[in-house]
Short mmCIF file of C-alpha atoms and ligand atoms in Angstrom, two decimals:
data_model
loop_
_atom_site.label_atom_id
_atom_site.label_comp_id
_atom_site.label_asym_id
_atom_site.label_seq_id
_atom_site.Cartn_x
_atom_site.Cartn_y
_atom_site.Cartn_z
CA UNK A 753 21.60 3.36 0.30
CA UNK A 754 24.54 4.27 2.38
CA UNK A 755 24.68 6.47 5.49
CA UNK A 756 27.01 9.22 5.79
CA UNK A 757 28.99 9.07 8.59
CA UNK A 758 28.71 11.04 11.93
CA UNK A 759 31.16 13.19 10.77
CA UNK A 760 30.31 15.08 7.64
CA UNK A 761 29.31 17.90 7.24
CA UNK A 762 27.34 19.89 4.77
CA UNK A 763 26.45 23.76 4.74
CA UNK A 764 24.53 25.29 2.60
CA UNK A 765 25.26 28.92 2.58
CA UNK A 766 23.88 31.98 1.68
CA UNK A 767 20.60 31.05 0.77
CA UNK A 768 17.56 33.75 -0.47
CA UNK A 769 15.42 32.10 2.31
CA UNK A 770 15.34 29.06 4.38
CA UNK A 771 11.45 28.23 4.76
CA UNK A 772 9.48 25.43 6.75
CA UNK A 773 6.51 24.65 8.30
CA UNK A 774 6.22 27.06 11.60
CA UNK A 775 4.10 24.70 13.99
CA UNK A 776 6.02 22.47 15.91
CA UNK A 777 2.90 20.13 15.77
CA UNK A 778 2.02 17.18 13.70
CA UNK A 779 -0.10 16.71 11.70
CA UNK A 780 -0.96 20.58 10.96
CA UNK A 781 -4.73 21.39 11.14
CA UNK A 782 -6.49 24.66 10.43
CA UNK A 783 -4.10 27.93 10.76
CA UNK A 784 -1.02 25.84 11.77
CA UNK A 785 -1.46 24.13 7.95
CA UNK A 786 -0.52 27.54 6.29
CA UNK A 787 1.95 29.09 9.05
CA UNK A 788 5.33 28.98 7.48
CA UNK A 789 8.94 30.55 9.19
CA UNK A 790 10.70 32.08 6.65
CA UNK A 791 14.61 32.75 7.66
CA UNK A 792 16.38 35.47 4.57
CA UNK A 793 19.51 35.48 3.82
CA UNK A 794 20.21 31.54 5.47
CA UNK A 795 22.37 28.78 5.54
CA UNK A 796 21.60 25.24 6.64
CA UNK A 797 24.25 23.12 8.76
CA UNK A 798 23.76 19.50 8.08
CA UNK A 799 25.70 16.84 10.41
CA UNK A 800 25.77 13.52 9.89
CA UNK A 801 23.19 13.25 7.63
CA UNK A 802 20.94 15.70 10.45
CA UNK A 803 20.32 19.10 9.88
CA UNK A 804 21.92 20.61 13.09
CA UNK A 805 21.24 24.40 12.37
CA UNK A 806 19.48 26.84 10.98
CA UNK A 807 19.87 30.40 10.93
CA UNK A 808 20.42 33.82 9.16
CA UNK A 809 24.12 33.88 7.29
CA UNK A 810 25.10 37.33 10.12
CA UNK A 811 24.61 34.59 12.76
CA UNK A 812 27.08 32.06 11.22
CA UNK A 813 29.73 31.07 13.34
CA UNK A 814 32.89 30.17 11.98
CA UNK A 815 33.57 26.13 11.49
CA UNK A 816 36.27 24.62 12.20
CA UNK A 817 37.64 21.06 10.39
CA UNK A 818 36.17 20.01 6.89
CA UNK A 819 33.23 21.26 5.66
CA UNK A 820 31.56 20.69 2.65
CA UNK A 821 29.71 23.87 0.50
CA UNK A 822 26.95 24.51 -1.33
CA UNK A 823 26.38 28.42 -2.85
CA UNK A 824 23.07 28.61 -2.23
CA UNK A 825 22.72 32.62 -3.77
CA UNK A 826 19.84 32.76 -5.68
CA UNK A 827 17.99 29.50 -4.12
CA UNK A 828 15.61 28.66 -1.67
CA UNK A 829 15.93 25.72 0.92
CA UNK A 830 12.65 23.82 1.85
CA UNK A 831 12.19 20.30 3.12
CA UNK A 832 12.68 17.38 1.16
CA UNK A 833 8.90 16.89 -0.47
CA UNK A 834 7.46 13.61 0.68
CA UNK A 835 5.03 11.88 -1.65
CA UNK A 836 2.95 9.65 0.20
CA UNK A 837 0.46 8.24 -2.33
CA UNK A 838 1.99 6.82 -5.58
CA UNK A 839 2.15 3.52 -7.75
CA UNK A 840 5.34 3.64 -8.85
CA UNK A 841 5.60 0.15 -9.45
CA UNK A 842 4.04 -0.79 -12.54
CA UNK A 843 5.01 -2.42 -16.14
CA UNK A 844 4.13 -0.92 -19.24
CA UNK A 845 2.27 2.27 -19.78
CA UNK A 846 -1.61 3.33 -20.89
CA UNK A 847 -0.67 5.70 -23.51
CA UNK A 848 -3.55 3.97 -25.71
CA UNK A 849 -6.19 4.40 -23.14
CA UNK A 850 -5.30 8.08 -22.76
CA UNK A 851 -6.20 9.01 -25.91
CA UNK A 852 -9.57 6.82 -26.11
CA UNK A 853 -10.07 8.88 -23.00
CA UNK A 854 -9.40 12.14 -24.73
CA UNK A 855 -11.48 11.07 -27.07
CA UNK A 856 -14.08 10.57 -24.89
CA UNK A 857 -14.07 6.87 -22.83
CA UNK A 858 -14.76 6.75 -19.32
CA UNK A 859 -12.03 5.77 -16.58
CA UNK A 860 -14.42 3.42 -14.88
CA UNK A 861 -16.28 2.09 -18.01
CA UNK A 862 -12.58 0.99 -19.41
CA UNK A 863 -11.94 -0.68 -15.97
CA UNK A 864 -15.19 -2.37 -16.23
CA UNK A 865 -14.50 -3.73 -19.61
CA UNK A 866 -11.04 -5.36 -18.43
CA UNK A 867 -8.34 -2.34 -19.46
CA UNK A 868 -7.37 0.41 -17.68
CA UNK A 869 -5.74 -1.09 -13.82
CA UNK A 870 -5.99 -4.35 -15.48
CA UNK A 871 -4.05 -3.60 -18.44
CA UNK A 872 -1.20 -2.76 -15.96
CA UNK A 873 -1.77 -5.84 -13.98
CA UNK A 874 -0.77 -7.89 -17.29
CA UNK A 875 2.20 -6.14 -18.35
CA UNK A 876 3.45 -6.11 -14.39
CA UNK A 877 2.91 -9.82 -14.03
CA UNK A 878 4.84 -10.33 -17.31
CA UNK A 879 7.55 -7.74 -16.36
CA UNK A 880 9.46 -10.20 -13.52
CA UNK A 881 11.19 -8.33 -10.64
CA UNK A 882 14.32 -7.51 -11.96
CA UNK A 883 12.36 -5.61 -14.59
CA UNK A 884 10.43 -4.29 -12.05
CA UNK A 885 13.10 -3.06 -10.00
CA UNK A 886 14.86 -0.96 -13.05
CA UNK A 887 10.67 0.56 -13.25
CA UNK A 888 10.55 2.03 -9.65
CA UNK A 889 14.40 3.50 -10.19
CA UNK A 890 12.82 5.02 -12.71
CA UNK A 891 10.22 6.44 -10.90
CA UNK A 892 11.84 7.11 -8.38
CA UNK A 893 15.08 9.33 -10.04
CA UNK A 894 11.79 11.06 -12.17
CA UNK A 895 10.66 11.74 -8.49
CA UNK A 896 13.90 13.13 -7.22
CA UNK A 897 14.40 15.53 -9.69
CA UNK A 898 10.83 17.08 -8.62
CA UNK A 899 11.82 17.49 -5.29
CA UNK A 900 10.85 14.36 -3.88
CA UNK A 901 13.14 13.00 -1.13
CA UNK A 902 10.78 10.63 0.45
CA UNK A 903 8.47 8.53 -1.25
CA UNK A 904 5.83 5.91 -0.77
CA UNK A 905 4.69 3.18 -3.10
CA UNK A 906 2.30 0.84 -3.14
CA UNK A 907 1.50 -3.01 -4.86
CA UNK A 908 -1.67 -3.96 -6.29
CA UNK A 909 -0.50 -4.40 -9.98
CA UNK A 910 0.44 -7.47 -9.75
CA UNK A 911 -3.16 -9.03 -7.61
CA UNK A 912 -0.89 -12.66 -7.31
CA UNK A 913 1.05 -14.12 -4.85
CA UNK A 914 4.51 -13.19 -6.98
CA UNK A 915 4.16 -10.29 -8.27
CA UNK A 916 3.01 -8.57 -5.05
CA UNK A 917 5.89 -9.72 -3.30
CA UNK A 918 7.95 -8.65 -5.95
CA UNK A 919 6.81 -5.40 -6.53
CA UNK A 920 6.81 -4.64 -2.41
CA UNK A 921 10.42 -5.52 -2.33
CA UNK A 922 11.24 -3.97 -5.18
CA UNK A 923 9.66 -0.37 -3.72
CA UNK A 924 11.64 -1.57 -0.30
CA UNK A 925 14.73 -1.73 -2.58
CA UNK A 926 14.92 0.95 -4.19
CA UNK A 927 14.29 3.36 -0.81
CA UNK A 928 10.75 3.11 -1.20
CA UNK A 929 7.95 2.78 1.64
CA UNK A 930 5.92 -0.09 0.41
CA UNK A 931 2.28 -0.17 0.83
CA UNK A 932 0.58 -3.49 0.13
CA UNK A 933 -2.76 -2.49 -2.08
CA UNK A 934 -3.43 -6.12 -2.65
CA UNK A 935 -7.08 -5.16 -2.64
CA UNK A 936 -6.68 -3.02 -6.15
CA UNK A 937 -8.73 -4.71 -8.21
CA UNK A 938 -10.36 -8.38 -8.43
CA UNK A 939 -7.79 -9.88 -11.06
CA UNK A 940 -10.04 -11.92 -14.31
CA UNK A 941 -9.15 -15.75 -12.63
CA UNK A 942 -11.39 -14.79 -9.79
CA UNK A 943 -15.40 -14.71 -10.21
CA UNK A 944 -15.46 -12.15 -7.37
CA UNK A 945 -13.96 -10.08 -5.06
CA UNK A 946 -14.82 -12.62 -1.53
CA UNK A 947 -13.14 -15.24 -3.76
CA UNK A 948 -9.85 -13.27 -4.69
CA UNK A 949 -9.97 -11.95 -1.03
CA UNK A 950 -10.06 -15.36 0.17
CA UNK A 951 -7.11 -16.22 -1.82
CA UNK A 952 -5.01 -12.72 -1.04
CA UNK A 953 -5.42 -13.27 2.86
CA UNK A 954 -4.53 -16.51 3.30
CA UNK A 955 -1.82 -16.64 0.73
CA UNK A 956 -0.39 -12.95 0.07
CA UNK A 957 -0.96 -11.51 3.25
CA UNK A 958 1.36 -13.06 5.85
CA UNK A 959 5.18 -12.13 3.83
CA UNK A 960 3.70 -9.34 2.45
CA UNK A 961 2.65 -8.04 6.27
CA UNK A 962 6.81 -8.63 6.98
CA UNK A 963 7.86 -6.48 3.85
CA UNK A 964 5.26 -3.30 3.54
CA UNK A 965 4.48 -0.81 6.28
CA UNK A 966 0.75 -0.30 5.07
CA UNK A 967 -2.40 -1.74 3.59
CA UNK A 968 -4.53 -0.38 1.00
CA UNK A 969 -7.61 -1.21 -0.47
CA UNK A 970 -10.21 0.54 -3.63
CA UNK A 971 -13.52 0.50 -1.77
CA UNK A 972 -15.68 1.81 -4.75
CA UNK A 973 -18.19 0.18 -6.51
CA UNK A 974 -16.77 -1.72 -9.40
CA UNK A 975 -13.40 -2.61 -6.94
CA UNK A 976 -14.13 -3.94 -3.41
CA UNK A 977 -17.53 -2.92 -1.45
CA UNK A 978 -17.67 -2.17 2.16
CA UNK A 979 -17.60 -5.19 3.99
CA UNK A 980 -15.06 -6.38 1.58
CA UNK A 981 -12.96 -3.20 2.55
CA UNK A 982 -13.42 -4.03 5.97
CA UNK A 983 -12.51 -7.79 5.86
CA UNK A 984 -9.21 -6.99 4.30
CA UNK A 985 -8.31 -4.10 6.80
CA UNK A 986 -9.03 -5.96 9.53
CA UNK A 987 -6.92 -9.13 8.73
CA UNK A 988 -4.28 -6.41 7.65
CA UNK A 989 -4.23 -4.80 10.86
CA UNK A 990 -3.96 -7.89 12.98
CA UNK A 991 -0.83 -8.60 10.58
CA UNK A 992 0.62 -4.98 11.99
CA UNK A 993 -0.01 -3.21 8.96
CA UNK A 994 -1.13 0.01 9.06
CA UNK A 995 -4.47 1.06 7.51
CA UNK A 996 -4.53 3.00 4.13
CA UNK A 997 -8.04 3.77 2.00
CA UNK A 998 -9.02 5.01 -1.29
CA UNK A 999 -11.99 5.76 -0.79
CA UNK A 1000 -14.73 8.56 -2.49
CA UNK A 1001 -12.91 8.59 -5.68
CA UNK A 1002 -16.10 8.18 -7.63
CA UNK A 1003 -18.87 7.76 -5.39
CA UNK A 1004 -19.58 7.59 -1.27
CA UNK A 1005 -19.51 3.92 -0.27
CA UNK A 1006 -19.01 4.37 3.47
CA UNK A 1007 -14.97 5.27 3.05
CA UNK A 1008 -15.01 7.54 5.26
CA UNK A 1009 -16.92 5.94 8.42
CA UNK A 1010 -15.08 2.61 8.38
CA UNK A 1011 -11.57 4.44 8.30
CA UNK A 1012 -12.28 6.34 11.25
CA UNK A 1013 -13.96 3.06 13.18
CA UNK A 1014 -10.69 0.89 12.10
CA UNK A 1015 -8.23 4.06 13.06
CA UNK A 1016 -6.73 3.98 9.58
CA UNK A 1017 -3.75 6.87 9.07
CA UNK A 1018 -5.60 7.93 5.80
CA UNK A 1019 -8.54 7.65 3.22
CA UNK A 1020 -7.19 8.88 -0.17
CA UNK A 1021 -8.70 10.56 -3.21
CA UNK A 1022 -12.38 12.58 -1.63
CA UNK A 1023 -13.30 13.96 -4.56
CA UNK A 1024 -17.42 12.39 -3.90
CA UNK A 1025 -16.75 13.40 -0.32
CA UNK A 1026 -20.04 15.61 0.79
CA UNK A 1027 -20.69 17.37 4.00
CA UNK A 1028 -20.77 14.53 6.44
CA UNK A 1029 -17.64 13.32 5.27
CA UNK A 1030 -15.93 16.43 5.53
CA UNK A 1031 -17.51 16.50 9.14
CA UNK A 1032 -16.38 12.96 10.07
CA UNK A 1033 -13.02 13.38 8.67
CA UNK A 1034 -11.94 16.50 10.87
CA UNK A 1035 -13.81 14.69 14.13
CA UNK A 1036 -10.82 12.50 13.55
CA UNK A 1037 -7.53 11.09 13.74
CA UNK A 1038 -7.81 10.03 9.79
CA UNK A 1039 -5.70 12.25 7.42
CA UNK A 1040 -7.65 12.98 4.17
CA UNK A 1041 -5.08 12.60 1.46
CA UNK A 1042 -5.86 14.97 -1.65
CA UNK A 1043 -5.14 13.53 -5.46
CA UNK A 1044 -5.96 16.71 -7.30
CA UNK A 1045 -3.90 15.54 -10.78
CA UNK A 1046 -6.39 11.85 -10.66
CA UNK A 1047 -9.15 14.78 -10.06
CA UNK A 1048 -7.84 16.45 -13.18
CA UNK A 1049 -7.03 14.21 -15.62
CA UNK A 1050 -9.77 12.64 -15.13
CA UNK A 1051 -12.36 15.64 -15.13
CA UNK A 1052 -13.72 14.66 -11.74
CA UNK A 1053 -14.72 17.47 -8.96
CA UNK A 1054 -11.76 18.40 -7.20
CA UNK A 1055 -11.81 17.57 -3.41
CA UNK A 1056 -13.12 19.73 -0.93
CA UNK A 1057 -9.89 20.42 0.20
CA UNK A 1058 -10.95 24.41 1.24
CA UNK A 1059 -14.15 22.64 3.91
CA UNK A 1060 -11.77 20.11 5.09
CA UNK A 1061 -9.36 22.44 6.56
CA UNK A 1062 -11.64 24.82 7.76
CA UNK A 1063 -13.63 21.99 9.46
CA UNK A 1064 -10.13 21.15 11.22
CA UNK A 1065 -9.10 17.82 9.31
CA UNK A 1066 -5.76 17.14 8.50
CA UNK A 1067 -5.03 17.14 5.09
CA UNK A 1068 -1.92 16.14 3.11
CA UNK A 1069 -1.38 16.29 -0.82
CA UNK A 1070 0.04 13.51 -2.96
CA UNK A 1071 0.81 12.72 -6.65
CA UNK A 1072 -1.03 9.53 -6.82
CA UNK A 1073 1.47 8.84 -9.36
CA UNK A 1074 0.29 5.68 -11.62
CA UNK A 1075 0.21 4.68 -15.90
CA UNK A 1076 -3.78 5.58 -15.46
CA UNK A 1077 -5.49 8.41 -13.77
CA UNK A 1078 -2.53 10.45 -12.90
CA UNK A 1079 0.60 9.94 -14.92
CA UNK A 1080 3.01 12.50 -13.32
CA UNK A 1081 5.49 12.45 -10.68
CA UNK A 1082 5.82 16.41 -9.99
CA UNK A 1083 5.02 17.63 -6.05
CA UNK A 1084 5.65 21.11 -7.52
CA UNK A 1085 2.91 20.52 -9.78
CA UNK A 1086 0.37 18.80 -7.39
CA UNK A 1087 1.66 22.38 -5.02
CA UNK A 1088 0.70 24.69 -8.13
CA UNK A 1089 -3.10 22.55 -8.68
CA UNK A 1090 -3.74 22.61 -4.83
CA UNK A 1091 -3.39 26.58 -5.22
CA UNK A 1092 -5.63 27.22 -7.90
CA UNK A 1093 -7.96 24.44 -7.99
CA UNK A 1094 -8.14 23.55 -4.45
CA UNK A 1095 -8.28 26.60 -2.72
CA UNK A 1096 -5.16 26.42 -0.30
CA UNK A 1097 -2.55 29.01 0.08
CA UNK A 1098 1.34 27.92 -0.67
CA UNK A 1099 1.89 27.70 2.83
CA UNK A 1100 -1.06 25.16 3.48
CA UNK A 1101 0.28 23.27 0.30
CA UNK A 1102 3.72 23.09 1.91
CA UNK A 1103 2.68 21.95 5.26
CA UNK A 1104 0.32 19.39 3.38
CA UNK A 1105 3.70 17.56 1.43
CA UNK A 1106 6.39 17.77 3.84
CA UNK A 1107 5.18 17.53 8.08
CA UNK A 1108 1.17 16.13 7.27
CA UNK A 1109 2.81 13.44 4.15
CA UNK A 1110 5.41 12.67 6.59
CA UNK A 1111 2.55 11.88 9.18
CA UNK A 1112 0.31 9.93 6.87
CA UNK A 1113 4.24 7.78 6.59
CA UNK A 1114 4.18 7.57 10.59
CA UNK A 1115 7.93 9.33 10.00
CA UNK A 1116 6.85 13.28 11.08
CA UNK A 1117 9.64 13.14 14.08
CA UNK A 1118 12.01 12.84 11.38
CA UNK A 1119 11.15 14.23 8.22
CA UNK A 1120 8.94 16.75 6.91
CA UNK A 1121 11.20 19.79 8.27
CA UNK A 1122 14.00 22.05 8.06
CA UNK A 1123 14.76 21.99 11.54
CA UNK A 1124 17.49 20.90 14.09
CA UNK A 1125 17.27 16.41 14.68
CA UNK A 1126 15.41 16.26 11.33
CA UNK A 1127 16.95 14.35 8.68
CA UNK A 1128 19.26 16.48 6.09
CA UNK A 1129 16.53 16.19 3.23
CA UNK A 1130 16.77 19.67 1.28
CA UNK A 1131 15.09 21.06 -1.76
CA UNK A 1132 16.81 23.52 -2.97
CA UNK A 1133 14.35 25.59 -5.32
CA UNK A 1134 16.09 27.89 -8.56
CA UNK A 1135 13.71 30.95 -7.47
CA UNK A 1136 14.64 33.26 -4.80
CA UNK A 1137 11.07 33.27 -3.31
CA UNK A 1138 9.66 29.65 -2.19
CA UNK A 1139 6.25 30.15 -3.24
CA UNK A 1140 7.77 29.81 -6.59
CA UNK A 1141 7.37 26.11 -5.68
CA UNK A 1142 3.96 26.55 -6.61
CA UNK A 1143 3.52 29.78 -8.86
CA UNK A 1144 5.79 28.29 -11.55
CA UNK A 1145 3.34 25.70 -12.88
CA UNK A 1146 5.03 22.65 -14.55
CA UNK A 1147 8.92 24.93 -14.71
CA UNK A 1148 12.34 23.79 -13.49
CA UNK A 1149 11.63 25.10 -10.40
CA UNK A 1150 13.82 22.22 -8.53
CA UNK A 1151 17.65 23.41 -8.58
CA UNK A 1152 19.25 20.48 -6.38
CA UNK A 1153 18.51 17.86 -4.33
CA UNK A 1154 20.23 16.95 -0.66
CA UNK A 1155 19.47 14.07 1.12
CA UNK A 1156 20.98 12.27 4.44
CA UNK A 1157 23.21 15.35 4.29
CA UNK A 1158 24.53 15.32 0.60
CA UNK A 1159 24.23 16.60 -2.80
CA UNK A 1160 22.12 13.88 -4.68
CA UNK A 1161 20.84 16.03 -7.84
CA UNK A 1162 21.72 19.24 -9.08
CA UNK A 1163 20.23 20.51 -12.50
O1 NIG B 777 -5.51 6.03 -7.14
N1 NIG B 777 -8.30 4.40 -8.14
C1 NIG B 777 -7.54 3.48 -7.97
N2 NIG B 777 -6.23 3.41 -8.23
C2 NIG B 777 -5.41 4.43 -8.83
C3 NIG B 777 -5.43 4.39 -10.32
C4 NIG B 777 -4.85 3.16 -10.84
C5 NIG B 777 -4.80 3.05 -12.34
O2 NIG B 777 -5.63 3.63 -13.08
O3 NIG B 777 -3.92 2.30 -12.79
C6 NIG B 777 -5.76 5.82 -8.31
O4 NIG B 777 -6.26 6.68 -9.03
FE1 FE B 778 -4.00 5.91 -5.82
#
């Protein structure tokens, strides 16, 4: 992707409202989550691919040399949204499995009997990487035009020394941030997870540790247990990885506890999380990630997202995008679920996808916010109030894209 250079400019003028998270801080706990500045009547000065002002169109002064426009009447501005949970790397697609599903199959029964993540890991081993290159594009253009500006991605469909190389610099390619999940799933030439984990450390781990940012594992009974979980973390993080969880997706096997003792940035998913979770998680430095479309489409208990901020934690919200429990790429959507099925207000589930996602990324000093230094990564929503972000379930709600400072999508 190519910079633009120190000189151009960008403004976007004349905008219904300019609107970003109001706390300087990050990551956003409690109150902070849900305080939002909202600027009417705005226009948004990018330079050089920075935003370098903010303000209400009567304060605009006049600019001298070129200047590129956007007519933003009739359109909100909000941060580029930052998904930082997805697999966007994959082969293939589990259209079949939905529908035994809606017909009545269970997620981890389907797993157990050698489909659902491994039915991806066969059609991503056969895919190769050019193939899987063109698949995170995809993914990725599907992500733009939601509003996405920022997006992670992780491995752990391809549980073999290629294709988890391959798919961690294809994600790296295509602008992604690549998390190695090389503990998804024990692949069917292993008898058990120690074995594969034997294999993946000594043989995976050290390129992958030079080409993704973060480690992942499943720690949930029918993927990796707890002292496998921790085995793999702690090799990761002596490779300089940082530490990434799913954890409490189905059950409580210790997710929680073991992310806070290894100082991971997240545990991901919560839906089994009980009281003591919720209590551990806001004692700490460990941002819960919430899933709530995996929690739908999969007719789980949604997260106690509500407890979790009241208790103080830090939560952000994510697509989990993957073929299985949570095909869609849609922030907006994840924004309208976390409103009506977990509890949060728009504000909370704005601050939760742009400054806490940015966090979980290790990137909140430079994304995440409309703000002066921050990188020129706009949303421009077609809705002349922002909490239409959320209110318009599954609509067009994203009018244009900007990022680094220029017009990438318009609709
Ligand atoms: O986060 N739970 C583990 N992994 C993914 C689903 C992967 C799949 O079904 O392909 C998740 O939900
Ligand atoms: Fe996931």
């Amino acid at each position: 992707m190519t910079s633009p250079d120190a000189s151009s400019r960008l403004l976007v003028r004349d905008l219904a409202q300019a609107v970003t998270a109001a706390s300087p801080d990050a990551p956003l706990r409690g109150a902070d989550l849900g305080r939002v500045d909202v600027v009417e009547d705005a226009y948004v000065l990018c330079e050089g691919g920075r935003i370098g002002e903010v303000g209400r169109m009567a304060e605009l002064g006049s600019l001298g040399g070129d200047v590129e426009e956007i007519d933003g009447r009739g359109l909100c501005a909000l941060p580029g949204l930052v998904d930082c949970h997805t697999h966007a790397c994959f082969a293939g697609d589990r259209a079949a499995e939905f529908e035994l599903r809606a017909r009545g199959a269970g997620y981890e029964e389907l797993h157990a009997a050698g489909g659902g993540i491994l039915s991806t890991v066969e059609a991503t081993r056969a895919a190769g990487e050019d193939r899987l290159r063109e698949a995170v594009r995809r993914h990725r253009e599907w992500m733009l035009h939601a509003g996405t500006t920022t997006f992670e991605a992780k491995s752990g469909y391809g549980l073999d020394r290629e294709t988890e190389l391959a798919s961690l610099r294809a994600i790296k390619d295509e602008g992604g941030f690549p998390t190695w999940l090389g503990a998804h799933a024990v692949p069917p030439e292993y008898d058990g997870a120690d074995e594969y984990l034997d294999f993946a450390l000594a043989e995976v781990l050290p390129e992958a540790a030079g080409l993704a940012e973060a480690a992942d594992v499943f720690l949930e009974r029918g993927a990796f247990d707890r002292d496998q979980a921790r085995r793999y973390l702690e090799a990761c993080r002596s490779a300089g990885l940082a530490l990434r969880l799913h954890g409490d997706q189905f059950s409580e096997q210790g997710a929680i506890p073991l992310a806070v003792d290894l100082g991971a940035r997240s545990v991901d998913h919560l839906e089994a999380t009980g009281h003591d979770g919720v209590r551990a998680l806001a004692e700490s430095d460990v941002v819960g990630v919430l899933l709530p479309v995996a929690a739908l489409v999969l007719g789980r208990p949604m997260p106690p997202a509500r407890a979790l901020v009241e208790a103080g934690a830090a939560v952000a919200l994510a697509t989990d995008f993957n073929p299985g429990s949570a095909f869609c790429e849609s922030l907006p959507i994840v924004s309208s679920l976390a409103c009506t099925q977990l509890g949060l207000s728009p504000g909370e589930a704005l601050g939760a996808m742009t400054v806490n996602a940015a966090h979980v990324l290790g990137r909140a000093n430079r994304i995440g916010r409309l703000a002066p230094g921050y990188d020129a990564d706009l949303v421009l929503l077609a809705a002349t109030d922002w909490r239409h972000l959320a209110y318009h379930l599954g609509g067009e709600v994203v009018g244009a894209v900007v990022r680094s400072g220029r017009l990438e999508w318009q609709r």
